[in-house]
PDB file of C-alpha atoms in Angstrom:
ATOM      1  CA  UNK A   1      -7.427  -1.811  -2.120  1.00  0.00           C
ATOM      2  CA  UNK A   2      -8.932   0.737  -3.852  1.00  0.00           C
ATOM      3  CA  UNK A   3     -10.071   2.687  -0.086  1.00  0.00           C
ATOM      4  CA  UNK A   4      -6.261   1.708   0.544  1.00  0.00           C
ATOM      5  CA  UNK A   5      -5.222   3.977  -2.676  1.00  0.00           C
ATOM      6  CA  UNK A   6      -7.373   7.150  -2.076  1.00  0.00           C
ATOM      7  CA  UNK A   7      -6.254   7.514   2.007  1.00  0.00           C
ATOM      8  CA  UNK A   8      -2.926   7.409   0.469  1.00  0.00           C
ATOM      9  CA  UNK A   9      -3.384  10.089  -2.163  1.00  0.00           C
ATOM     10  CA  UNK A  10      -5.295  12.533   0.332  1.00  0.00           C
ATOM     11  CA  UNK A  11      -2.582  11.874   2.988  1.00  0.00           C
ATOM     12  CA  UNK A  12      -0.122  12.747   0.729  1.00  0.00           C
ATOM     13  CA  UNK A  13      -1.922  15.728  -1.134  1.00  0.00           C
ATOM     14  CA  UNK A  14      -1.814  17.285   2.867  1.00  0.00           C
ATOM     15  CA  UNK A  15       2.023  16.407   3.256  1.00  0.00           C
ATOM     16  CA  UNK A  16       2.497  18.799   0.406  1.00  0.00           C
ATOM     17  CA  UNK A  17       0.346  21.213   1.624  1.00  0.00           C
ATOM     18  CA  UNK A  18       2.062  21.181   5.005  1.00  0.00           C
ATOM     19  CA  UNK A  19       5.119  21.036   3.204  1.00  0.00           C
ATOM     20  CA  UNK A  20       4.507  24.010   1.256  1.00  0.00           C
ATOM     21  CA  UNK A  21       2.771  25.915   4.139  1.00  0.00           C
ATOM     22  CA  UNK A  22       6.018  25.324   6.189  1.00  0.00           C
ATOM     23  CA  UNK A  23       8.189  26.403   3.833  1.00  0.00           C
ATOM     24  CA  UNK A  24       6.145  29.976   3.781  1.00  0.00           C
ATOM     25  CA  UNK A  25       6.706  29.967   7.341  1.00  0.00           C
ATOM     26  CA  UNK A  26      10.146  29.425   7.026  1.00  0.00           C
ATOM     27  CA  UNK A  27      10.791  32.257   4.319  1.00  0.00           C
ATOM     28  CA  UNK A  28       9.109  35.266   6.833  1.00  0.00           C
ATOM     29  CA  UNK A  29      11.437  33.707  10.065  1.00  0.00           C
ATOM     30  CA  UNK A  30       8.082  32.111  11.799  1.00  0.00           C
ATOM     31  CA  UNK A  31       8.889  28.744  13.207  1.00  0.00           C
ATOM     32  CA  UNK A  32       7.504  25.512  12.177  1.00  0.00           C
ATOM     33  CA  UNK A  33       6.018  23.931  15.018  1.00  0.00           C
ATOM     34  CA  UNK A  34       7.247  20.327  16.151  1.00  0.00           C
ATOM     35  CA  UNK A  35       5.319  17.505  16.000  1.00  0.00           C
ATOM     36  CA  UNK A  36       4.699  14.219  17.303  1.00  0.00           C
ATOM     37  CA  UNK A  37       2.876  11.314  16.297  1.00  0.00           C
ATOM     38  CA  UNK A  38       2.262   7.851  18.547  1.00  0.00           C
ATOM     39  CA  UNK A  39       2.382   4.977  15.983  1.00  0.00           C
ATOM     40  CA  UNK A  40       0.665   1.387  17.256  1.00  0.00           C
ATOM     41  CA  UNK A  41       1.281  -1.926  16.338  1.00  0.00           C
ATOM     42  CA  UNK A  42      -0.532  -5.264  17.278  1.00  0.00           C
ATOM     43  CA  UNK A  43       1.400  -7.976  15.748  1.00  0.00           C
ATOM     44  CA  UNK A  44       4.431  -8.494  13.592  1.00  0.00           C
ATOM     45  CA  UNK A  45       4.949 -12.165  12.290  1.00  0.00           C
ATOM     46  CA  UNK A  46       8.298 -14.173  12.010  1.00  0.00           C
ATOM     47  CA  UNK A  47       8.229 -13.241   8.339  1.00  0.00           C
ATOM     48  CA  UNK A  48       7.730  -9.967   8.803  1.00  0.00           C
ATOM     49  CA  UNK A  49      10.801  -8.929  10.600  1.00  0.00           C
ATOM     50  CA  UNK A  50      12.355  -7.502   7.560  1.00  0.00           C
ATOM     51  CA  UNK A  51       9.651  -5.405   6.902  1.00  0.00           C
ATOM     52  CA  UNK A  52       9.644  -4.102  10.535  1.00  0.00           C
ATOM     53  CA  UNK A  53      12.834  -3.825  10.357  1.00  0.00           C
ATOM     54  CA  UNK A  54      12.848  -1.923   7.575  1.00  0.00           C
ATOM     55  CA  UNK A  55      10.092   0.706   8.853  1.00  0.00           C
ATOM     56  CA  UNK A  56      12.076   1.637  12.164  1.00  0.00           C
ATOM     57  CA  UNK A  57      14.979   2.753   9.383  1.00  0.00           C
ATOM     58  CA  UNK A  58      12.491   4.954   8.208  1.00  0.00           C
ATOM     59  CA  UNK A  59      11.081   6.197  11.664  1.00  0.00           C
ATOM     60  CA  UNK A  60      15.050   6.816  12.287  1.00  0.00           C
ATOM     61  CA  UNK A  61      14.833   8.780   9.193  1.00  0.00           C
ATOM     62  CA  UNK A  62      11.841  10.745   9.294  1.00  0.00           C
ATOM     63  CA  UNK A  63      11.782  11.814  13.121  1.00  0.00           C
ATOM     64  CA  UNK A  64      13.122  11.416  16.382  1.00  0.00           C
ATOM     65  CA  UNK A  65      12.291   8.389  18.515  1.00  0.00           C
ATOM     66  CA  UNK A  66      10.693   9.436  22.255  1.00  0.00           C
ATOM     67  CA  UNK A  67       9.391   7.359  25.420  1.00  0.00           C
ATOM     68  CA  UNK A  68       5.566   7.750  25.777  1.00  0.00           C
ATOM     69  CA  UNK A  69       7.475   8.053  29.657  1.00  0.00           C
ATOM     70  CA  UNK A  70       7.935  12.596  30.472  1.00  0.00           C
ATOM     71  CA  UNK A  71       7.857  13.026  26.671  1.00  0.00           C
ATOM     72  CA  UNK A  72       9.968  16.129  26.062  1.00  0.00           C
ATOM     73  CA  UNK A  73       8.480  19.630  24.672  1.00  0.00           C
ATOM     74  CA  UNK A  74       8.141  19.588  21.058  1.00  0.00           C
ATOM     75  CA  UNK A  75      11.153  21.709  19.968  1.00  0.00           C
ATOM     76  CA  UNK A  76       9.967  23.988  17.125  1.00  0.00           C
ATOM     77  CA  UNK A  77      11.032  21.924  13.494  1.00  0.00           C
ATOM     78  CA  UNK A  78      11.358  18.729  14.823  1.00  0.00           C
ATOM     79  CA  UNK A  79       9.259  15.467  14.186  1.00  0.00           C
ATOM     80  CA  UNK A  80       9.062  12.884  16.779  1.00  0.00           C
ATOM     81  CA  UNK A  81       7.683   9.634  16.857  1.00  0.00           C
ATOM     82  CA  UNK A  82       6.554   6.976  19.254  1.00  0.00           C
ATOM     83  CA  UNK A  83       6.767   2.958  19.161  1.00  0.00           C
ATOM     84  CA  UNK A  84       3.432   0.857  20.931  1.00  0.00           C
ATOM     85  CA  UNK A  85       2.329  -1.544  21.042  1.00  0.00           C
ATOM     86  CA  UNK A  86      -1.390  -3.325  22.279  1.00  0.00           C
ATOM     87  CA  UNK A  87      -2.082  -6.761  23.472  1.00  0.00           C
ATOM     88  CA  UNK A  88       1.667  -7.669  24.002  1.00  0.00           C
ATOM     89  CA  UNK A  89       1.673 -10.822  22.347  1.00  0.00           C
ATOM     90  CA  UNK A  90       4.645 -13.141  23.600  1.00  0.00           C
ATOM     91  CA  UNK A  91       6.140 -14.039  19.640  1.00  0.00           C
ATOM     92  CA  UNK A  92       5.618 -10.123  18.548  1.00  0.00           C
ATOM     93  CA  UNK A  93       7.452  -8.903  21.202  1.00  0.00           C
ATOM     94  CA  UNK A  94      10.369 -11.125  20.659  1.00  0.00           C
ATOM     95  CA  UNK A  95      10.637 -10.359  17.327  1.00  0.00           C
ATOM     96  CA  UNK A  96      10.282  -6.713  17.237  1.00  0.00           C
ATOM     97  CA  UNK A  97      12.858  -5.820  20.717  1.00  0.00           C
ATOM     98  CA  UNK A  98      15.440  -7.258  19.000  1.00  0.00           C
ATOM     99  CA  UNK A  99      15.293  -4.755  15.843  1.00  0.00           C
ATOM    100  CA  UNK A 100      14.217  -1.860  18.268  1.00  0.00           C
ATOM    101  CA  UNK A 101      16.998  -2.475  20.691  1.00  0.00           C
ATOM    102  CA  UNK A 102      19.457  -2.246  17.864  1.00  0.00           C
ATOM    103  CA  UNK A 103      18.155   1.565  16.911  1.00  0.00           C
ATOM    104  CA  UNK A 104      17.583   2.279  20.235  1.00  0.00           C
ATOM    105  CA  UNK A 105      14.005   3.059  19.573  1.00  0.00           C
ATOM    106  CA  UNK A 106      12.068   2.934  23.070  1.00  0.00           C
ATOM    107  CA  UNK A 107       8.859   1.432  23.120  1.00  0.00           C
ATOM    108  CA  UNK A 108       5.761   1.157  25.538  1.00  0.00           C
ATOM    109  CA  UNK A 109       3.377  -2.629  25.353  1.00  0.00           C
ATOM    110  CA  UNK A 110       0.209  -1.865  26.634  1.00  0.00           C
ATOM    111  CA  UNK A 111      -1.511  -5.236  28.614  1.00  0.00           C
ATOM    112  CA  UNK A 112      -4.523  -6.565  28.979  1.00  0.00           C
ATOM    113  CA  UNK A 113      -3.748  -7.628  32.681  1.00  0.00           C
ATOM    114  CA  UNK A 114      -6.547 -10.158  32.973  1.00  0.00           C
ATOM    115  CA  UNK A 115      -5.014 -12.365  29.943  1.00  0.00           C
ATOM    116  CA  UNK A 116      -1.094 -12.333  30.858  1.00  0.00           C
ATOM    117  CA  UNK A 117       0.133 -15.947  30.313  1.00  0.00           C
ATOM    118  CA  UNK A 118      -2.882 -17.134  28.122  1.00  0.00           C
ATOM    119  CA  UNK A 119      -4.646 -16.635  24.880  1.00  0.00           C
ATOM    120  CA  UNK A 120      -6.558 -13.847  23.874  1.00  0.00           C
ATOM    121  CA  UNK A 121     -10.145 -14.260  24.261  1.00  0.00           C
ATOM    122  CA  UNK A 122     -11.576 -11.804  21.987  1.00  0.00           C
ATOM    123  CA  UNK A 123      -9.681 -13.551  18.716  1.00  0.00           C
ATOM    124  CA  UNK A 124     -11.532 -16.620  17.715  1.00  0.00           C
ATOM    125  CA  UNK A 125      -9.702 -16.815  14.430  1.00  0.00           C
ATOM    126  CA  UNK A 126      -6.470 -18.374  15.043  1.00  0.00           C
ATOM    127  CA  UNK A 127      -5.566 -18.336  11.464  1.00  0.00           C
ATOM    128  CA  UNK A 128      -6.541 -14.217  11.158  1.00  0.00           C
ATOM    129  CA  UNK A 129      -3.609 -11.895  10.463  1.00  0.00           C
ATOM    130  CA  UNK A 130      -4.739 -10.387  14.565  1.00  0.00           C
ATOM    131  CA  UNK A 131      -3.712 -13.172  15.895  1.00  0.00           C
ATOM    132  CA  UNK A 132      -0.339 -13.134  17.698  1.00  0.00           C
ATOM    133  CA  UNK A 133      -0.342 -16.497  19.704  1.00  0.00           C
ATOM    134  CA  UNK A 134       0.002 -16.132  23.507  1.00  0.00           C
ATOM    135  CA  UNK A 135       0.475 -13.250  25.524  1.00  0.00           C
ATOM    136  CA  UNK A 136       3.347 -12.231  27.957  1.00  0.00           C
ATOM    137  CA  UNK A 137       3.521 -14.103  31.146  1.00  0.00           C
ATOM    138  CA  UNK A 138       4.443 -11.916  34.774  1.00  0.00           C
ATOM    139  CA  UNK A 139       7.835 -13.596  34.579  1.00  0.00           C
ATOM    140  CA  UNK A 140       8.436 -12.246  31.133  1.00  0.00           C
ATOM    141  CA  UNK A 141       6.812  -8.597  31.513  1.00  0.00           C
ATOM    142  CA  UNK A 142       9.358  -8.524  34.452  1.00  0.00           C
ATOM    143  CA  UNK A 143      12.125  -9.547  32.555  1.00  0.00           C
ATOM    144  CA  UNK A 144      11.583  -7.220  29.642  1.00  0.00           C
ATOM    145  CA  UNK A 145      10.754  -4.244  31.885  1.00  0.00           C
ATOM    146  CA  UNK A 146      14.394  -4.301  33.417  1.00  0.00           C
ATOM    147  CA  UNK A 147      14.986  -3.382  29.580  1.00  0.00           C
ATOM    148  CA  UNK A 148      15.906   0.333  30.043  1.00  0.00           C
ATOM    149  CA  UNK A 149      14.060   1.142  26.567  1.00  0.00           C
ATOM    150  CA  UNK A 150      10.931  -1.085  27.497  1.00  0.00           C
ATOM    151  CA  UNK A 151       7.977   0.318  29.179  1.00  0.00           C
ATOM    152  CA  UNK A 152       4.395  -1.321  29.778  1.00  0.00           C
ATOM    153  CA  UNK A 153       1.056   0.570  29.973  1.00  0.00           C
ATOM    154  CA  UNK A 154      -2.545  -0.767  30.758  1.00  0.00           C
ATOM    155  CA  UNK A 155      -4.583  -2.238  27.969  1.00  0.00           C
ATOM    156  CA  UNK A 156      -7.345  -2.870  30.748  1.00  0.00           C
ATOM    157  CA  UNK A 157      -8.437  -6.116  32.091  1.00  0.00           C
ATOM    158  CA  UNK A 158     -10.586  -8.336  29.695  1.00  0.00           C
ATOM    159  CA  UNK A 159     -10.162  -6.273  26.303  1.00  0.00           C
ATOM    160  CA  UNK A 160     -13.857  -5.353  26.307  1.00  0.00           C
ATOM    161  CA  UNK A 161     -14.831  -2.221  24.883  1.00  0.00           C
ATOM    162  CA  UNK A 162     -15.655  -0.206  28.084  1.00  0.00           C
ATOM    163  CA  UNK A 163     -18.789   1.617  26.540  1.00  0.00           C
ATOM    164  CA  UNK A 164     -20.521  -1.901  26.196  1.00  0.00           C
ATOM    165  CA  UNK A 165     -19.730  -2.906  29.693  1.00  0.00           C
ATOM    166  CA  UNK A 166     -22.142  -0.911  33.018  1.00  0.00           C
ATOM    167  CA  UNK A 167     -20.048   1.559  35.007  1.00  0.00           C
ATOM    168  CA  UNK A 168     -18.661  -0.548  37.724  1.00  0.00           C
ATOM    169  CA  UNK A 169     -17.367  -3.300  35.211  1.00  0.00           C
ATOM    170  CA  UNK A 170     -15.798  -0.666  32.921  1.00  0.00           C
ATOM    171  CA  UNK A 171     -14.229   1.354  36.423  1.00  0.00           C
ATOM    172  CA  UNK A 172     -12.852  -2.281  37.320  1.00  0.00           C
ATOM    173  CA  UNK A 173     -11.155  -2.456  33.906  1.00  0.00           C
ATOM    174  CA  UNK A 174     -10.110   0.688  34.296  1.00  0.00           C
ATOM    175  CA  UNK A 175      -8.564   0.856  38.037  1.00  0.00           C
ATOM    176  CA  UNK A 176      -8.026  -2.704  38.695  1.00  0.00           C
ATOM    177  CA  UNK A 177      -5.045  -3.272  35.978  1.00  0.00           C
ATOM    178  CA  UNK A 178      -2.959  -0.590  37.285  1.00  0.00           C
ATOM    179  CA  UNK A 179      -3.022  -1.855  40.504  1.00  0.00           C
ATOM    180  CA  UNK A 180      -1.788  -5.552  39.158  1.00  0.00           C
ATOM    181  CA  UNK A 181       0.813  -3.851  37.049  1.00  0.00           C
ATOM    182  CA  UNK A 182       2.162  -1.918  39.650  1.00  0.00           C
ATOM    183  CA  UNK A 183       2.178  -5.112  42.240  1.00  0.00           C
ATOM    184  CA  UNK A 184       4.142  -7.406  39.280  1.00  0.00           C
ATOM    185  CA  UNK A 185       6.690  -4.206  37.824  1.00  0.00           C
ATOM    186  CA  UNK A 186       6.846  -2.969  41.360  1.00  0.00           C
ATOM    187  CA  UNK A 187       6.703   0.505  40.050  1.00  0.00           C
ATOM    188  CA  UNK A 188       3.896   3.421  39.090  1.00  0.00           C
ATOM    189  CA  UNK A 189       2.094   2.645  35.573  1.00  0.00           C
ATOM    190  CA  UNK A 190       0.917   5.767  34.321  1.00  0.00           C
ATOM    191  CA  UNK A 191      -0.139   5.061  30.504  1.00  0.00           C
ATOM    192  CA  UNK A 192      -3.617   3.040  29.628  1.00  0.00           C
ATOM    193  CA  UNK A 193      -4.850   1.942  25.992  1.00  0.00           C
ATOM    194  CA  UNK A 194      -8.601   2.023  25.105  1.00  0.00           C
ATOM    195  CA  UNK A 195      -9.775  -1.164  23.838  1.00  0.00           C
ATOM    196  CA  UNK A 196     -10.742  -0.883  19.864  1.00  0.00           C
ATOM    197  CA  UNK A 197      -9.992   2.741  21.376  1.00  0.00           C
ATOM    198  CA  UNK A 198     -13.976   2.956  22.422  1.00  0.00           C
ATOM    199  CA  UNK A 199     -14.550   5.215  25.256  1.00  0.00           C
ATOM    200  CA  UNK A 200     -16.405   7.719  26.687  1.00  0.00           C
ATOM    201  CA  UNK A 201     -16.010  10.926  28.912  1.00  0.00           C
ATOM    202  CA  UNK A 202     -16.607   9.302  31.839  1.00  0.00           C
ATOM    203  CA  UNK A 203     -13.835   6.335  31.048  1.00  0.00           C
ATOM    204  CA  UNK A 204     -11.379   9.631  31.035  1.00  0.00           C
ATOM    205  CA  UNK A 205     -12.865  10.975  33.869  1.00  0.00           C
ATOM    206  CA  UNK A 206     -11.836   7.046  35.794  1.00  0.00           C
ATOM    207  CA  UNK A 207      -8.737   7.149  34.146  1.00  0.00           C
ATOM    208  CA  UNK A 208      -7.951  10.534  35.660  1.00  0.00           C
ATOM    209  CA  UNK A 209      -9.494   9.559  38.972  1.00  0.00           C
ATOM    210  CA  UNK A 210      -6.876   5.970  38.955  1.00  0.00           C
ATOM    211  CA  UNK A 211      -3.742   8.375  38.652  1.00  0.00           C
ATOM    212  CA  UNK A 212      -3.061   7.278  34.973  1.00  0.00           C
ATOM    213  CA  UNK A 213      -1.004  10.417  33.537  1.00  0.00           C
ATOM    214  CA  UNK A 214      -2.367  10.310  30.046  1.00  0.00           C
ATOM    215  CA  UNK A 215      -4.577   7.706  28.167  1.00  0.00           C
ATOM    216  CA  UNK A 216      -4.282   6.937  24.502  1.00  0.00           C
ATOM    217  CA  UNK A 217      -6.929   6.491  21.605  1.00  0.00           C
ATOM    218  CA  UNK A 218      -6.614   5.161  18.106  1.00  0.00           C
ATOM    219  CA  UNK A 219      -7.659   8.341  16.317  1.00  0.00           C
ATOM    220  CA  UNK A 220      -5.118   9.299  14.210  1.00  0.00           C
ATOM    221  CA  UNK A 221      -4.031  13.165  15.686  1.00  0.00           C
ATOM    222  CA  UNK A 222      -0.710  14.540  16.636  1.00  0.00           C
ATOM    223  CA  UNK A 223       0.336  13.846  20.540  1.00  0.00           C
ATOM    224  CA  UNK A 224       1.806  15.807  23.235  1.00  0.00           C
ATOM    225  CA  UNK A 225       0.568  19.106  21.762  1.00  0.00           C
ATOM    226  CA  UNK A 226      -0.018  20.820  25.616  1.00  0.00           C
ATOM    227  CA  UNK A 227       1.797  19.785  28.766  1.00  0.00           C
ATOM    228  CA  UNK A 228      -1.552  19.174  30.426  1.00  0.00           C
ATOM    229  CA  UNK A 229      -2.979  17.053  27.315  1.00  0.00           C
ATOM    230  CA  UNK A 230      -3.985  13.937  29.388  1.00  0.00           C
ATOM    231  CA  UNK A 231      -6.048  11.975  25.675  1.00  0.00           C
ATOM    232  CA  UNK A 232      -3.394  11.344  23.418  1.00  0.00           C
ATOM    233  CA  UNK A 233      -4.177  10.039  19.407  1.00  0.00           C
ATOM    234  CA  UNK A 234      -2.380   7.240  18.017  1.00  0.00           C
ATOM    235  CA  UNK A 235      -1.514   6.116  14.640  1.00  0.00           C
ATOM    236  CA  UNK A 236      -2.401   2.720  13.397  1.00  0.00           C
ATOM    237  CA  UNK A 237       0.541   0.817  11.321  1.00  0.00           C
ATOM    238  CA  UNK A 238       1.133  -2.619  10.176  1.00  0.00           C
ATOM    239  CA  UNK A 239       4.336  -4.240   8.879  1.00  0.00           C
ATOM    240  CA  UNK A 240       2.453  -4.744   5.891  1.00  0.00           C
ATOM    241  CA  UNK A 241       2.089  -1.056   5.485  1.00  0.00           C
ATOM    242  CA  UNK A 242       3.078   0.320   2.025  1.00  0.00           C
ATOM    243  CA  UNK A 243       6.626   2.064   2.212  1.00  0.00           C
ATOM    244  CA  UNK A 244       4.989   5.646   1.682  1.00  0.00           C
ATOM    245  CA  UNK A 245       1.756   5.002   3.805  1.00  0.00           C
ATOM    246  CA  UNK A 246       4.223   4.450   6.320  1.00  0.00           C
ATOM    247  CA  UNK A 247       6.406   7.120   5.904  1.00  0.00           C
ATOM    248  CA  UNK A 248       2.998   9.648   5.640  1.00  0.00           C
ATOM    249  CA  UNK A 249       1.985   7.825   8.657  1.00  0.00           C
ATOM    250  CA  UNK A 250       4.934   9.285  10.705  1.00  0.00           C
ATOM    251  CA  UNK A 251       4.807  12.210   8.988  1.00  0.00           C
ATOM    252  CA  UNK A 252       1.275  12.913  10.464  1.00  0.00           C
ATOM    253  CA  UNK A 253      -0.327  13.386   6.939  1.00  0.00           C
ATOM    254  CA  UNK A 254      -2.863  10.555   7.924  1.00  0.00           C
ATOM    255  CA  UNK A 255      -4.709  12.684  10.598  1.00  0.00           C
ATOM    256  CA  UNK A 256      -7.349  13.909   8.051  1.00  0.00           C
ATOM    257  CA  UNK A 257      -9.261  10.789   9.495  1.00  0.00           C
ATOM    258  CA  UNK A 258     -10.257  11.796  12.443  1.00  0.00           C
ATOM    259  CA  UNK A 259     -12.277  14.510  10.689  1.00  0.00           C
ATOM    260  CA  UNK A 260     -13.837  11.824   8.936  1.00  0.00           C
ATOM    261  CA  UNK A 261     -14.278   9.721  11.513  1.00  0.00           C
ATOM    262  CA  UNK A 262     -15.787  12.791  14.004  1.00  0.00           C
ATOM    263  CA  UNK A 263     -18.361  13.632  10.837  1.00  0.00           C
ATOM    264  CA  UNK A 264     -19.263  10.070  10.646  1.00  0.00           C
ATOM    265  CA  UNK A 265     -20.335   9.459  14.446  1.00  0.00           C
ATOM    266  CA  UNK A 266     -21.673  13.256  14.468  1.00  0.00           C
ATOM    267  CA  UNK A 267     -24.137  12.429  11.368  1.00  0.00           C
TER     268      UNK A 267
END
């Protein structure tokens, strides 16, 4: 609780900073560059809905909800946000379409394609707060994908973290999932999720090399900065997030942590 507390009070210390820094950009006629942050869930629970609910008001609020699919250029003021989600868990996703399809908020699920229609083999803890029962079946990810705000992505194969796997397994998980993807949407997949965001250059290099069009992380930094950016951050949330870590959370002011997190693995 206490760690909880502090990221909160940095992250907002830099929204006021940025806040104030804009405004100084504002007063001499400069403009304030737009942003964009990628926000991703794993699980929402029946008695959570509210809370979800209640967050994608304040998404609709804060910034402008984009497709992860030909994200537009940043227009110079504007916040934008986007909705994912990993592991696609069957009971999540019928919980949260629902409230998104009501805001018309689009979202991407990103799949581990080697666990559709079972349980997920890397949770042993049925009772843990990651746990999200089942996950989508084909016949469901083709259902939901004729939903014209619904896009899927790959979340790889087996949900192993590629850098513990040798090069041909982790170039399996990396090429093989499109492929399936493609054959059950019967259309190009061209977003892919690290698992527990570990990767290396060479898994971007594969990525590239599979025709993917951008990959996605979990370090918290601002998205779709360049046209060519191909490694995109994301934002962890949870609809147990506080009301303001949420709202700093879409407001970007948690991307201190990737300094943190860069300093850690570069001690």
């Amino acid at each position: 609780m206490t760690r909880r507390i502090i990221k909160l009070v940095i992250s907002a210390a830099l929204w006021a900073c940025s806040e104030i820094w804009q405004a100084f950009r504002r007063f001499f006629g400069r403009p304030v560059p737009g942003t964009c942050v990628v926000l991703y869930y794993h699980v929402v629970r029946p008695e959570e809905r509210e809370r979800f609910a209640r967050q994608m008001d304040i998404l609709l609020a804060l910034a402008q909800p984009i497709s992860i699919e030909n994200p537009p250029e940043l227009t110079p003021g504007v916040n934008y946000a986007v909705v994912t989600f990993d592991d696609g868990f069957r009971e999540t996703i019928e919980i949260v379409l629902p409230e998104l399809k009501r805001r018309n908020i689009p979202i991407t699920v990103f799949l581990p394609t080697g666990c559709l229609g079972a349980e997920p083999p890397w949770i042993s803890d049925r009772s843990s707060h990651h746990y999200g029962g089942g996950i989508l079946a084909e016949d469901e990810i083709r259902k939901i994908d004729a939903e014209p705000l619904v896009s899927f992505g790959s979340h790889c194969v087996t949900h192993r973290s590629l850098p513990t796997l040798s090069d041909d397994e982790a170039r399996d998980e990396i090429f093989r999932p499109k492929t399936d993807l493609e054959k059950i949407l019967g259309h190009e997949v061209e977003s892919l999720s690290f698992p527990h965001g570990a990767f290396k250059q060479r898994h971007v290099d594969w990525a590239r090399e599979a025709g993917y069009r951008r990959v996605y992380s979990i370090e918290p930094l601002p998205a779709f900065l360049c046209s060519d950016e191909f490694v995109a951050g994301r934002f962890r949330v949870d609809s147990t997030d506080w009301r303001m870590e949420f709202q700093l959370k879409v407001l970007g002011s948690y991307r201190w942590l990737s300094l943190l997190k860069r300093g850690r693995l570069n001690a």
